[in-house]
XYZ file of C-alpha atoms in Angstrom:
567
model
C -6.670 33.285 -9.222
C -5.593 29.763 -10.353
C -2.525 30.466 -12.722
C -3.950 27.696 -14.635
C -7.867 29.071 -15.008
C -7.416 29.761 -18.639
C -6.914 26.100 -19.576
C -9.579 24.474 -17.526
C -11.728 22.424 -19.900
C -14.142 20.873 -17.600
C -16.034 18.025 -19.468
C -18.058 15.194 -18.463
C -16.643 12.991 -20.609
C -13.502 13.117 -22.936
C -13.621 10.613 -25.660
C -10.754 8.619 -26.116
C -8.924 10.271 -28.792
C -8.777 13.894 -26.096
C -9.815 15.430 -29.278
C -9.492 19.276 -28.481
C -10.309 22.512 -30.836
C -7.321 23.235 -32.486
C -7.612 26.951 -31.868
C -7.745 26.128 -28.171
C -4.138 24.120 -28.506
C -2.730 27.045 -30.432
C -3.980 29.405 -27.390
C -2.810 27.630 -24.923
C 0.918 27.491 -26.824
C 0.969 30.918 -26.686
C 0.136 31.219 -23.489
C 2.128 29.049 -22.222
C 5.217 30.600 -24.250
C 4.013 34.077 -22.698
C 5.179 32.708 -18.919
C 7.581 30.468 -19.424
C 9.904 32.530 -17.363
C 8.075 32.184 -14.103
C 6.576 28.887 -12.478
C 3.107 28.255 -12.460
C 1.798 27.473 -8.434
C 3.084 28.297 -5.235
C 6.749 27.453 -6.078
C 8.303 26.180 -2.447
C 12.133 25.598 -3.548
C 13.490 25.018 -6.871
C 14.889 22.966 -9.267
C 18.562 23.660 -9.097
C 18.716 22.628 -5.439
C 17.904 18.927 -6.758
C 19.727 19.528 -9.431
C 18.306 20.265 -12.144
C 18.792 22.609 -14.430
C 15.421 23.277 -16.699
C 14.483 25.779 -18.996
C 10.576 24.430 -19.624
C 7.607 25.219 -17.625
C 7.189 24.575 -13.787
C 4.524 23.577 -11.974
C 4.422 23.223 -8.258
C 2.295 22.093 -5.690
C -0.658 22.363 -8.278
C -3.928 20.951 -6.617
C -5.542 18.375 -8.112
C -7.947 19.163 -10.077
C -6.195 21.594 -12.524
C -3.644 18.622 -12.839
C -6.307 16.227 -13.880
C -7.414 18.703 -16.539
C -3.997 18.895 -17.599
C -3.544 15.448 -18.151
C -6.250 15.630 -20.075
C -5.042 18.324 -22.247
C -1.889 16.529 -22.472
C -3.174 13.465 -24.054
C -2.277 12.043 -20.792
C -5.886 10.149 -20.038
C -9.646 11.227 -20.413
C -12.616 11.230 -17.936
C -15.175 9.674 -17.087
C -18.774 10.195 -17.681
C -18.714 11.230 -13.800
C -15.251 13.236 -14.081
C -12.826 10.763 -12.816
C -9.459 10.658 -14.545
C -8.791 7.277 -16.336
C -4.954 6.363 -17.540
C -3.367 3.308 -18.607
C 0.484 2.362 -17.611
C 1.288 0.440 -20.463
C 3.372 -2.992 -20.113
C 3.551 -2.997 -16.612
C 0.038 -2.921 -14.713
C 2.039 -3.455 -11.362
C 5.134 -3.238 -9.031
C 8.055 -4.414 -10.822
C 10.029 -6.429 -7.550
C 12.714 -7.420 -9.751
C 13.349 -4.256 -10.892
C 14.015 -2.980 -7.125
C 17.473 -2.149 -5.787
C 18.807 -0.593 -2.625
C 21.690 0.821 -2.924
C 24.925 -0.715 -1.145
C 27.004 1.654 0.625
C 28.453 2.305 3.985
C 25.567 4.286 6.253
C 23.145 1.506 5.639
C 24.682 -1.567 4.341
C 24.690 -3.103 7.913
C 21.377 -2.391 8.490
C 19.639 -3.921 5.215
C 18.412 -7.597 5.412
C 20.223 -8.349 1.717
C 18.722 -11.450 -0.177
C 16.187 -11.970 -2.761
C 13.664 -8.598 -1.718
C 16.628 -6.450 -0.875
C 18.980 -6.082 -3.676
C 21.678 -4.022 -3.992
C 23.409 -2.154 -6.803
C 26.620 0.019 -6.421
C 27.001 3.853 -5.995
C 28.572 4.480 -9.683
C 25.745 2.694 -11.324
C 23.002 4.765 -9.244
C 24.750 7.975 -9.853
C 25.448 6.713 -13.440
C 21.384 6.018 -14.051
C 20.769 9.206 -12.023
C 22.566 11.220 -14.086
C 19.975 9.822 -17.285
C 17.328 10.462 -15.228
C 18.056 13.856 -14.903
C 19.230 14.327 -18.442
C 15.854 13.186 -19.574
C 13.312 15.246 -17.019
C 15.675 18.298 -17.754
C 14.655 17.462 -21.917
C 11.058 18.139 -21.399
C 8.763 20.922 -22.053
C 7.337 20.937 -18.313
C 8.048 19.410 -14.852
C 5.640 19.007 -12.146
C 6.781 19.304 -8.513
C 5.220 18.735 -5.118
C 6.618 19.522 -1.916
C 4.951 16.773 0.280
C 4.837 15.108 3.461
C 4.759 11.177 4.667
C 3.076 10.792 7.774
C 0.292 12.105 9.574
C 1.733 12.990 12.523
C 3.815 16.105 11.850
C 6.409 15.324 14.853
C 7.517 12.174 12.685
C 6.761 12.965 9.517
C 9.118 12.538 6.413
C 9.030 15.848 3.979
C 9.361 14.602 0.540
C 9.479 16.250 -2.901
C 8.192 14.359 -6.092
C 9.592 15.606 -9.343
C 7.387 14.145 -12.547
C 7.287 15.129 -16.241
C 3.301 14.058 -16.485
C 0.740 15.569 -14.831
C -1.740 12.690 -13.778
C 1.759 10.917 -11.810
C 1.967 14.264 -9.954
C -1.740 14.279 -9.242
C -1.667 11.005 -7.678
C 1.466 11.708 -5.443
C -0.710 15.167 -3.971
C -3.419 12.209 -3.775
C -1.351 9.649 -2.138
C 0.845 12.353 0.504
C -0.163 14.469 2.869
C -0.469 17.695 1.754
C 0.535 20.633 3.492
C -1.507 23.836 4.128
C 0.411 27.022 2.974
C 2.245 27.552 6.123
C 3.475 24.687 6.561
C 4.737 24.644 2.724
C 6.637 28.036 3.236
C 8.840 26.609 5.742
C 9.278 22.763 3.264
C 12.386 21.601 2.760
C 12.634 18.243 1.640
C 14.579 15.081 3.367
C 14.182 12.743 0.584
C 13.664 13.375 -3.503
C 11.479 11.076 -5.495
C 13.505 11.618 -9.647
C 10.532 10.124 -11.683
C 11.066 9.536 -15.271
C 8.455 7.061 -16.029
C 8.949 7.468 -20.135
C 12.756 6.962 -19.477
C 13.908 3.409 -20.139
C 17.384 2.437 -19.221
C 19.852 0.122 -21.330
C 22.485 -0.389 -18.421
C 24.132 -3.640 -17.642
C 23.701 -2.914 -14.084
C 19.937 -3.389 -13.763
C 17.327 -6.015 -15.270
C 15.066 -4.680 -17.920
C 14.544 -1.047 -18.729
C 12.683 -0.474 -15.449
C 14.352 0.508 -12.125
C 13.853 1.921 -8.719
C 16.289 2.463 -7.249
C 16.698 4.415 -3.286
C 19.850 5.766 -1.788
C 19.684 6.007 1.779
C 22.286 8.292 2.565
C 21.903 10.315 -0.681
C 17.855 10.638 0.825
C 16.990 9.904 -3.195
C 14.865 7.524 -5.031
C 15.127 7.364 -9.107
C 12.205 5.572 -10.907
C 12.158 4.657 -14.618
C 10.667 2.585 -17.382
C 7.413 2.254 -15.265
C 4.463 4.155 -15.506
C 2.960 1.987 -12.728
C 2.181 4.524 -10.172
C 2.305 2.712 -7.195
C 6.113 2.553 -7.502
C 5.845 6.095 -5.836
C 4.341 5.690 -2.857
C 5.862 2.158 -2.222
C 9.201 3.216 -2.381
C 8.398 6.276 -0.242
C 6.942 3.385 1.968
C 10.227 1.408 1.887
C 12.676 4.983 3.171
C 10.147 5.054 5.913
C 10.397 1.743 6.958
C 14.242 1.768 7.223
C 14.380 5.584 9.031
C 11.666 4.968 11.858
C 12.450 2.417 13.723
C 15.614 4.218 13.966
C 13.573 6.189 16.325
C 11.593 3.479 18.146
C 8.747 4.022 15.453
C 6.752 0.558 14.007
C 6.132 0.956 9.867
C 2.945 -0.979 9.791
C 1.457 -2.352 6.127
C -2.058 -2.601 7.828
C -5.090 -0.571 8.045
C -6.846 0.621 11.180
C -9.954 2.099 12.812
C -10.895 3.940 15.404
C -13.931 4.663 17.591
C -11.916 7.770 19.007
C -11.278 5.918 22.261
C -10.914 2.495 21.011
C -8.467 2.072 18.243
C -7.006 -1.216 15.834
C -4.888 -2.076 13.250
C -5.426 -4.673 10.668
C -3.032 -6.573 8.738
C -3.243 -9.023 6.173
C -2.099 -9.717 2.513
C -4.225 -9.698 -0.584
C -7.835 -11.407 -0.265
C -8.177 -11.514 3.117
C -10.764 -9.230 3.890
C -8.509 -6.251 4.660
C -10.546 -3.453 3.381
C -14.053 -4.565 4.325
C -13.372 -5.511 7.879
C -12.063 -2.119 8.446
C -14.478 -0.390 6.619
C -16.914 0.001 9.661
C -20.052 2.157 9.810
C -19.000 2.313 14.081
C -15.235 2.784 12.902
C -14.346 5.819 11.742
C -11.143 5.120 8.967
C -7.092 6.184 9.731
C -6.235 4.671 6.768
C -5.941 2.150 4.609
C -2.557 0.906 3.960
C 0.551 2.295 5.640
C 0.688 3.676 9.227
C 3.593 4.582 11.945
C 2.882 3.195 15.509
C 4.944 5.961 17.500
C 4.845 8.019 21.006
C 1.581 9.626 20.267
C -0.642 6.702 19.073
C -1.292 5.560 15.175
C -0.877 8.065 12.361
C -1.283 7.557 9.142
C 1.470 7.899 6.496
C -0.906 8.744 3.243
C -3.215 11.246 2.563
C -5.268 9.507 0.386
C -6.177 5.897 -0.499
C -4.856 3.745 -3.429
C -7.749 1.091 -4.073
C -8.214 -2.085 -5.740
C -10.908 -1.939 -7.971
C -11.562 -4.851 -9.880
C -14.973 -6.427 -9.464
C -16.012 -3.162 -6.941
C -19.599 -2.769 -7.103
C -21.938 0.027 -5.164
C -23.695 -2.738 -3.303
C -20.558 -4.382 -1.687
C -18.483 -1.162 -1.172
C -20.254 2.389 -1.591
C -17.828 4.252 -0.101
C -14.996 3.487 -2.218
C -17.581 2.526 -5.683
C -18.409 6.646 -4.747
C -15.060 7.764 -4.896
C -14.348 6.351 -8.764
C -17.531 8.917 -9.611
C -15.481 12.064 -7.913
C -13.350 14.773 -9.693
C -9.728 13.920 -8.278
C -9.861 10.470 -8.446
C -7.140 8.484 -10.595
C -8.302 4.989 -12.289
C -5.693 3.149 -13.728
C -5.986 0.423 -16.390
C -10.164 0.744 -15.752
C -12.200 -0.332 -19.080
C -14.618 2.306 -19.650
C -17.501 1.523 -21.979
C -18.962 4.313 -25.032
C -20.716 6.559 -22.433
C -18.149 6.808 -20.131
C -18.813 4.708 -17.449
C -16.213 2.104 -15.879
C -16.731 -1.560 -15.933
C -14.922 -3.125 -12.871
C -15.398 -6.424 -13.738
C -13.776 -5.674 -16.915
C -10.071 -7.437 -16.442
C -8.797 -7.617 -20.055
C -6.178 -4.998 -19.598
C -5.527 -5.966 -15.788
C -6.456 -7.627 -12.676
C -4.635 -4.579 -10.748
C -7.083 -2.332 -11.782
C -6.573 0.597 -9.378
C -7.904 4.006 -8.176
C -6.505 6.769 -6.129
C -8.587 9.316 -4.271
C -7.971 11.890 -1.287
C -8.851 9.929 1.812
C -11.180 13.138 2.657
C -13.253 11.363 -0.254
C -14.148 8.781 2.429
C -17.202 9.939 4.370
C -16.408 7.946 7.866
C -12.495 9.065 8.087
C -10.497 10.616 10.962
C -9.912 14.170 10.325
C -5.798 14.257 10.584
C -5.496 10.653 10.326
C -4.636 9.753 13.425
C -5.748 7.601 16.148
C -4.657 6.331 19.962
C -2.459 3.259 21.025
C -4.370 0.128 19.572
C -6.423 -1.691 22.254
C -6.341 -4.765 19.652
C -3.953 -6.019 16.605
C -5.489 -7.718 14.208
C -4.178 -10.581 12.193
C -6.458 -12.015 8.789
C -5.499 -14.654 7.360
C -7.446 -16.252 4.432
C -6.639 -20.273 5.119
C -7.612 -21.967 2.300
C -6.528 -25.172 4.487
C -9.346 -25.165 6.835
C -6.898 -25.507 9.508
C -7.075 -22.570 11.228
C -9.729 -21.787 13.953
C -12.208 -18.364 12.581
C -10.807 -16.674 15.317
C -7.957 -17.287 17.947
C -6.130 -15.419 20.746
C -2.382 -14.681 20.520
C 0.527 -14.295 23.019
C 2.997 -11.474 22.393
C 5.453 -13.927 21.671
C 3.196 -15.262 19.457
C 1.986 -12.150 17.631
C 5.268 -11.516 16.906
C 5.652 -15.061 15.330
C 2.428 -15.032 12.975
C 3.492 -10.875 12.103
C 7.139 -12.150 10.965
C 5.269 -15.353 8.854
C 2.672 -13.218 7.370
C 1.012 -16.599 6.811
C -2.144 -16.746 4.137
C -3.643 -19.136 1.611
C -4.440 -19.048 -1.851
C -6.488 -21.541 -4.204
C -3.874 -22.664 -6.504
C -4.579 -21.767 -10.833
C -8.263 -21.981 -12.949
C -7.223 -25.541 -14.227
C -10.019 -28.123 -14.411
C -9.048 -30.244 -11.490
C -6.805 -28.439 -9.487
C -8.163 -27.965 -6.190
C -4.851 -27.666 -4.068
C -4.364 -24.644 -1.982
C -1.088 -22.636 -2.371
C 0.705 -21.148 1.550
C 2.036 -17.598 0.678
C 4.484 -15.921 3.788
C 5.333 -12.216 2.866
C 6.944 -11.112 5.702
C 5.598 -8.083 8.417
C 2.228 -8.382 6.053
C 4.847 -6.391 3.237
C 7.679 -8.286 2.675
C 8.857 -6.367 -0.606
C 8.482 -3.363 1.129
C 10.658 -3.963 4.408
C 14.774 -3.029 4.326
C 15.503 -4.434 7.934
C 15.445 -8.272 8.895
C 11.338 -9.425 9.889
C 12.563 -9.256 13.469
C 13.522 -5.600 13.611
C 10.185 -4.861 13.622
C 8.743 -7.849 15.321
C 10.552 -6.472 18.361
C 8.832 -3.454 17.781
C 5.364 -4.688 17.514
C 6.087 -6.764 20.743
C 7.431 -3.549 22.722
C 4.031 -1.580 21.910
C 2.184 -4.160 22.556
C 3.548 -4.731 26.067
C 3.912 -0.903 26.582
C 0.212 -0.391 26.169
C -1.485 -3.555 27.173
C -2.762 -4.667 23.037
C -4.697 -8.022 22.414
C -2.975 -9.432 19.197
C -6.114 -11.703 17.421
C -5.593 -14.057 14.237
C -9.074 -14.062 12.445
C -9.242 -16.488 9.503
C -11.843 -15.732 6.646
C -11.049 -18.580 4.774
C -12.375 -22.288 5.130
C -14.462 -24.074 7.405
C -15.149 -27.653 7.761
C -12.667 -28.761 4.901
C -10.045 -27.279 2.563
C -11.174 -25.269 -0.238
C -13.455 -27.831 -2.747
C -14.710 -29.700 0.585
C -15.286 -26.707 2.980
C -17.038 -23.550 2.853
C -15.650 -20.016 3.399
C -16.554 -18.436 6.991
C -19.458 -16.528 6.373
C -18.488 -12.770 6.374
C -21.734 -12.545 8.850
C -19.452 -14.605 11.800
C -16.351 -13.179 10.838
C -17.843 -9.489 11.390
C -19.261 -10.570 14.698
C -16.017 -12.074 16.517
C -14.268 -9.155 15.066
C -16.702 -6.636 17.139
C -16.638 -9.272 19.829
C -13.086 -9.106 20.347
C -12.859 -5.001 19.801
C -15.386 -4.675 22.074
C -14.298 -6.376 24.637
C -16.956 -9.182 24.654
C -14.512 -11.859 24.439
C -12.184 -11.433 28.242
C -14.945 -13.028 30.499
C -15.612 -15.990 28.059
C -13.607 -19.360 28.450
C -10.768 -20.549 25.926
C -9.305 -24.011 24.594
C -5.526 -24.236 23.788
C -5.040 -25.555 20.249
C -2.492 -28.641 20.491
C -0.445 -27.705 17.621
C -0.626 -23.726 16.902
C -0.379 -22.866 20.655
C -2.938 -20.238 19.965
C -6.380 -19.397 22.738
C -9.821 -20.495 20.975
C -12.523 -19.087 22.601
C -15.309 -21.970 23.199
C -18.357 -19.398 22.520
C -19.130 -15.693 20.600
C -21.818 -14.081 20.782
C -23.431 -13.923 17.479
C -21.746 -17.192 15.930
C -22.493 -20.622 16.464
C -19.843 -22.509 18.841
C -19.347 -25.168 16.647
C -17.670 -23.144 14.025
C -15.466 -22.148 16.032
C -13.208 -25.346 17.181
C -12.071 -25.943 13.004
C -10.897 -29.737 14.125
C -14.895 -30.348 14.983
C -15.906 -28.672 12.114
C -14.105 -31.056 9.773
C -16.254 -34.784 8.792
C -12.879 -36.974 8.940
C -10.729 -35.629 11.626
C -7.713 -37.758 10.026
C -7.592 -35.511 7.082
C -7.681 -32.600 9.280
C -4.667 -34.051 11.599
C -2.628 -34.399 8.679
C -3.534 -31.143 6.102
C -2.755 -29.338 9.999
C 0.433 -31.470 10.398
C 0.995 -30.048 7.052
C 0.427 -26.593 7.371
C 2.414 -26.597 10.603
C 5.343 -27.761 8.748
C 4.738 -25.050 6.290
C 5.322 -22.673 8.899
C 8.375 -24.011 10.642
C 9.764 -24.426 7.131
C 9.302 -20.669 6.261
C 10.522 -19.612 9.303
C 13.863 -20.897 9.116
C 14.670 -17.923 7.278
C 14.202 -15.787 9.913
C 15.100 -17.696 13.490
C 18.633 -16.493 13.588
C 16.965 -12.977 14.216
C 14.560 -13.587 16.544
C 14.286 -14.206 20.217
C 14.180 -17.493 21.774
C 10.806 -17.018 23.053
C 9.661 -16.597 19.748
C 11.497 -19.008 17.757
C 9.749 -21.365 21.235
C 6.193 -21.157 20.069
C 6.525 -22.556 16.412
C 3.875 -24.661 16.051
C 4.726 -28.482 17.232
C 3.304 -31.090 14.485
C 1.306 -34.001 16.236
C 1.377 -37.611 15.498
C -1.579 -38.609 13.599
């Protein structure tokens, strides 16, 4: 029996006050006062070993859906007309990067690439602020644990615990994380310790605002407070396992991928570029969304569930995901939900980072165990806002490893009448914030797989055609789907190619399915001057970013910068 089946409340709708019968709270006191003594769930370790010593309630490894109807009976959130749990995170609707420190000490400090993303803070402030952190969580009336894992693949896998003192945080880590079946959890013991304290701000010279996360490599611990910003979880979970894999000869990928079982490919590309509904394929079944390990045995994914972006999602566009935010289990955060109940997406007064996490199994076209082969094809996307770059364009290894450290994509500068200029953004490895070691750490990487098991590296731009943005037009999505299945399916290796002058990259002259004269950009354009000089430009923007990084890199990569022309 559930040790929690006395306080399920299942309701199609809470309104927004959680209004609950007072009886039922007095109950559920008494009850809860009744077994305080033993932990509720399948306990798999306990609190002392991570040291804390707690004399509230325990919960471990609950399942989801009796912590979402705890959250609710903790004032924690409401649902949804359709049962979804809604919660808000306050002042910060996002990742806090300023707020992010590694911490300096001797097992890692050689191998973080310090600077602006990787800060560091000293060992007596971390144990200092750890020391709060487990003051507070050891103050509260319950703690939620889950023993967890990070990564599909069990041989490379990262067992994790996550100690919270709300419910709906631990119900999106057992969202996020693979969860293990009870055999596997018998035999848990955890590598690294997620301290979460997201009511706990800090006043402590050391650090910036009340907010922190902080991760100790060699003390396998991460400490979060003064954010109730979920995502903080899983990214910093992301962060350990992109510092401890390629250790072991393992690529960290931010991308998605797909797989047709025998053809598999990963996708990577920053905000707006069409990540998500490129590799959202009714062929393709889904590995994941997000974060992935390329190791010995193929792709794997590191999540067990998905952590959307919902804001203007609508059933027409997306079903799949539109269906999940109607499912028990899912978590919205900062989602405007109107008098009946029912979430309006489009809705951004509290947030543009409205979010929702849901078990990938809520995905109808996913790979059971969330794994897939060695990638026949590595995709790039790229949103140029320039016009400059061609809709699709072959890549060298020595190139793919140049456009993967630039992380190159283009945004349409503010909402001010007038202002028409696109804005270059370079985040590094597609996840600059997210990466410990120097780009070309896993560059390398990328470029050893690649050559180990013969991968096609592609740059696909859905951005502009025939102009910049305010002259130009975005690529159809129609074209852009079409030399994506071209080039996964093969259809591309008997067709002929142009060399671009500047770039380097291989254009293919025809597609099948897309007109050829979308796809040379320079023909596309009315006055060929302006595109000369906005790609002139643009090229500079490149070998300007990249300075940061050529002292790391290879010769033969540093070689195939792109080469401004005379105009």
């Amino acid at each position: 029996m559930n040790p929690l089946g006395f306080w399920r409340y299942i309701s199609p709708f809470i309104d927004d006050d959680n209004s609950r019968p007072t009886k039922r709270k007095q109950e559920r006191g008494v009850l809860s006062r009744m077994f305080m003594a033993e932990p509720a769930g399948t306990a798999s370790g306990n609190l002392q070993s991570s040291g804390i010593h707690f004399d509230g309630r325990e919960y471990w490894n609950l399942d989801v859906a009796t912590l979402v109807d705890m959250a609710v009976e903790r004032n924690e959130g409401f649902f949804t007309k359709h049962g979804a749990l809604v919660t808000e995170t306050g002042e910060r609707t996002g990742r806090s990067p300023n707020d992010k420190f590694i911490v300096n000490e001797e097992s890692s400090q050689n191998d973080v690439n310090w600077g602006e993303v990787n800060v560091s803070i000293d060992e007596d402030s971390f144990f200092r602020l750890k020391a709060q952190v487990i003051d507070f969580l050891s103050q509260q009336d319950s703690l939620f644990v889950q023993d967890l894992y990070c990564g599909a693949d069990l041989d490379e896998a990262l067992p994790i615990r996550v100690i919270n003192h709300t419910a709906w945080h631990n119900a999106f880590a057992r969202n996020m994380f693979i969860r293990p079946n009870q055999e596997q959890l018998a035999t848990h013991q955890p590598e690294f310790t997620v301290y979460h304290a997201p009511h706990f701000e800090a006043d402590d010279s050391a650090i910036n605002s009340q907010c922190f996360v902080i991760v100790h490599y060699a003390q396998r611990e991460v400490i979060i407070g003064g954010t109730r910003y979920a995502g903080e979880i899983k990214k910093s979970i992301f962060s350990v396992m992109n510092y401890m894999l390629p250790k072991r000869g393992i690529l960290p990928m931010h991308c998605s991928a797909n797989t047709t079982g025998d053809n598999t490919a990963v996708f990577f590309g920053l905000s707006g570029t069409g990540k998500t509904t490129l590799s959202a394929d009714p062929e393709r079944s889904l590995i994941g969304d997000d974060e992935h390990g390329w190791g010995a045995n193929g792709v794997f994914n590191f999540e067990g569930g998905c952590y959307a972006k919902l804001i203007n999602l609508s059933e027409e566009d997306e079903p799949e995901i539109f269906s999940t935010t109607r499912k028990r289990g899912t978590v919205l955060e900062n989602i405007v939900v109107d008098g009946d109940g029912v979430p309006d997406f489009f809705d951004t007064s509290k947030t543009e980072n409205t979010r929702g996490s849901y078990p990938i199994d809520f995905i109808p076209n996913h790979v059971k165990g969330s794994k897939g082969g060695h990638p026949q094809n590595v995709i790039f996307l790229t949103c140029d806002a320039f016009g400059v770059l061609p809709p699709i364009s072959k890549l060298t290894h020595h190139q793919a490893a140049y456009h993967f450290i630039s992380g190159y994509t283009a945004k349409v500068a503010g909402t001010e009448v007038g202002v028409t200029e696109p804005v270059a953004t370079f985040s590094a490895c597609f996840g600059e914030p997210f990466m410990p070691m120097h780009p070309g750490v896993y560059a390398d990487l990328l470029s050893d797989k690649m050559n180990q098991h013969g991968s096609t590296a592609w740059l696909i731009n859905t951005g502009w055609s025939g102009g910049p943005y305010g002259v130009g037009n975005r690529m159809k999505i129609k074209y852009t789907r079409a030399m994506l299945n071209a080039a996964l399916n093969g259809e591309l290796e008997s067709v002929e190619f142009e060399t671009d002058p500047r770039f380097g990259f291989a254009i293919p002259k025809t597609c099948p399915g897309v007109p050829s004269e979308v796809l040379n950009p320079r023909q596309t354009w009315n006055n060929q001057q302006k595109y000369d000089e906005t790609a002139n430009r643009l090229a500079n923007m490149f070998n300007e970013n990249f300075k940061r990084y050529e002292n790391g890199v290879s010769d033969d990569v540093n070689a195939v910068s792109p080469k401004p022309m005379s105009t």
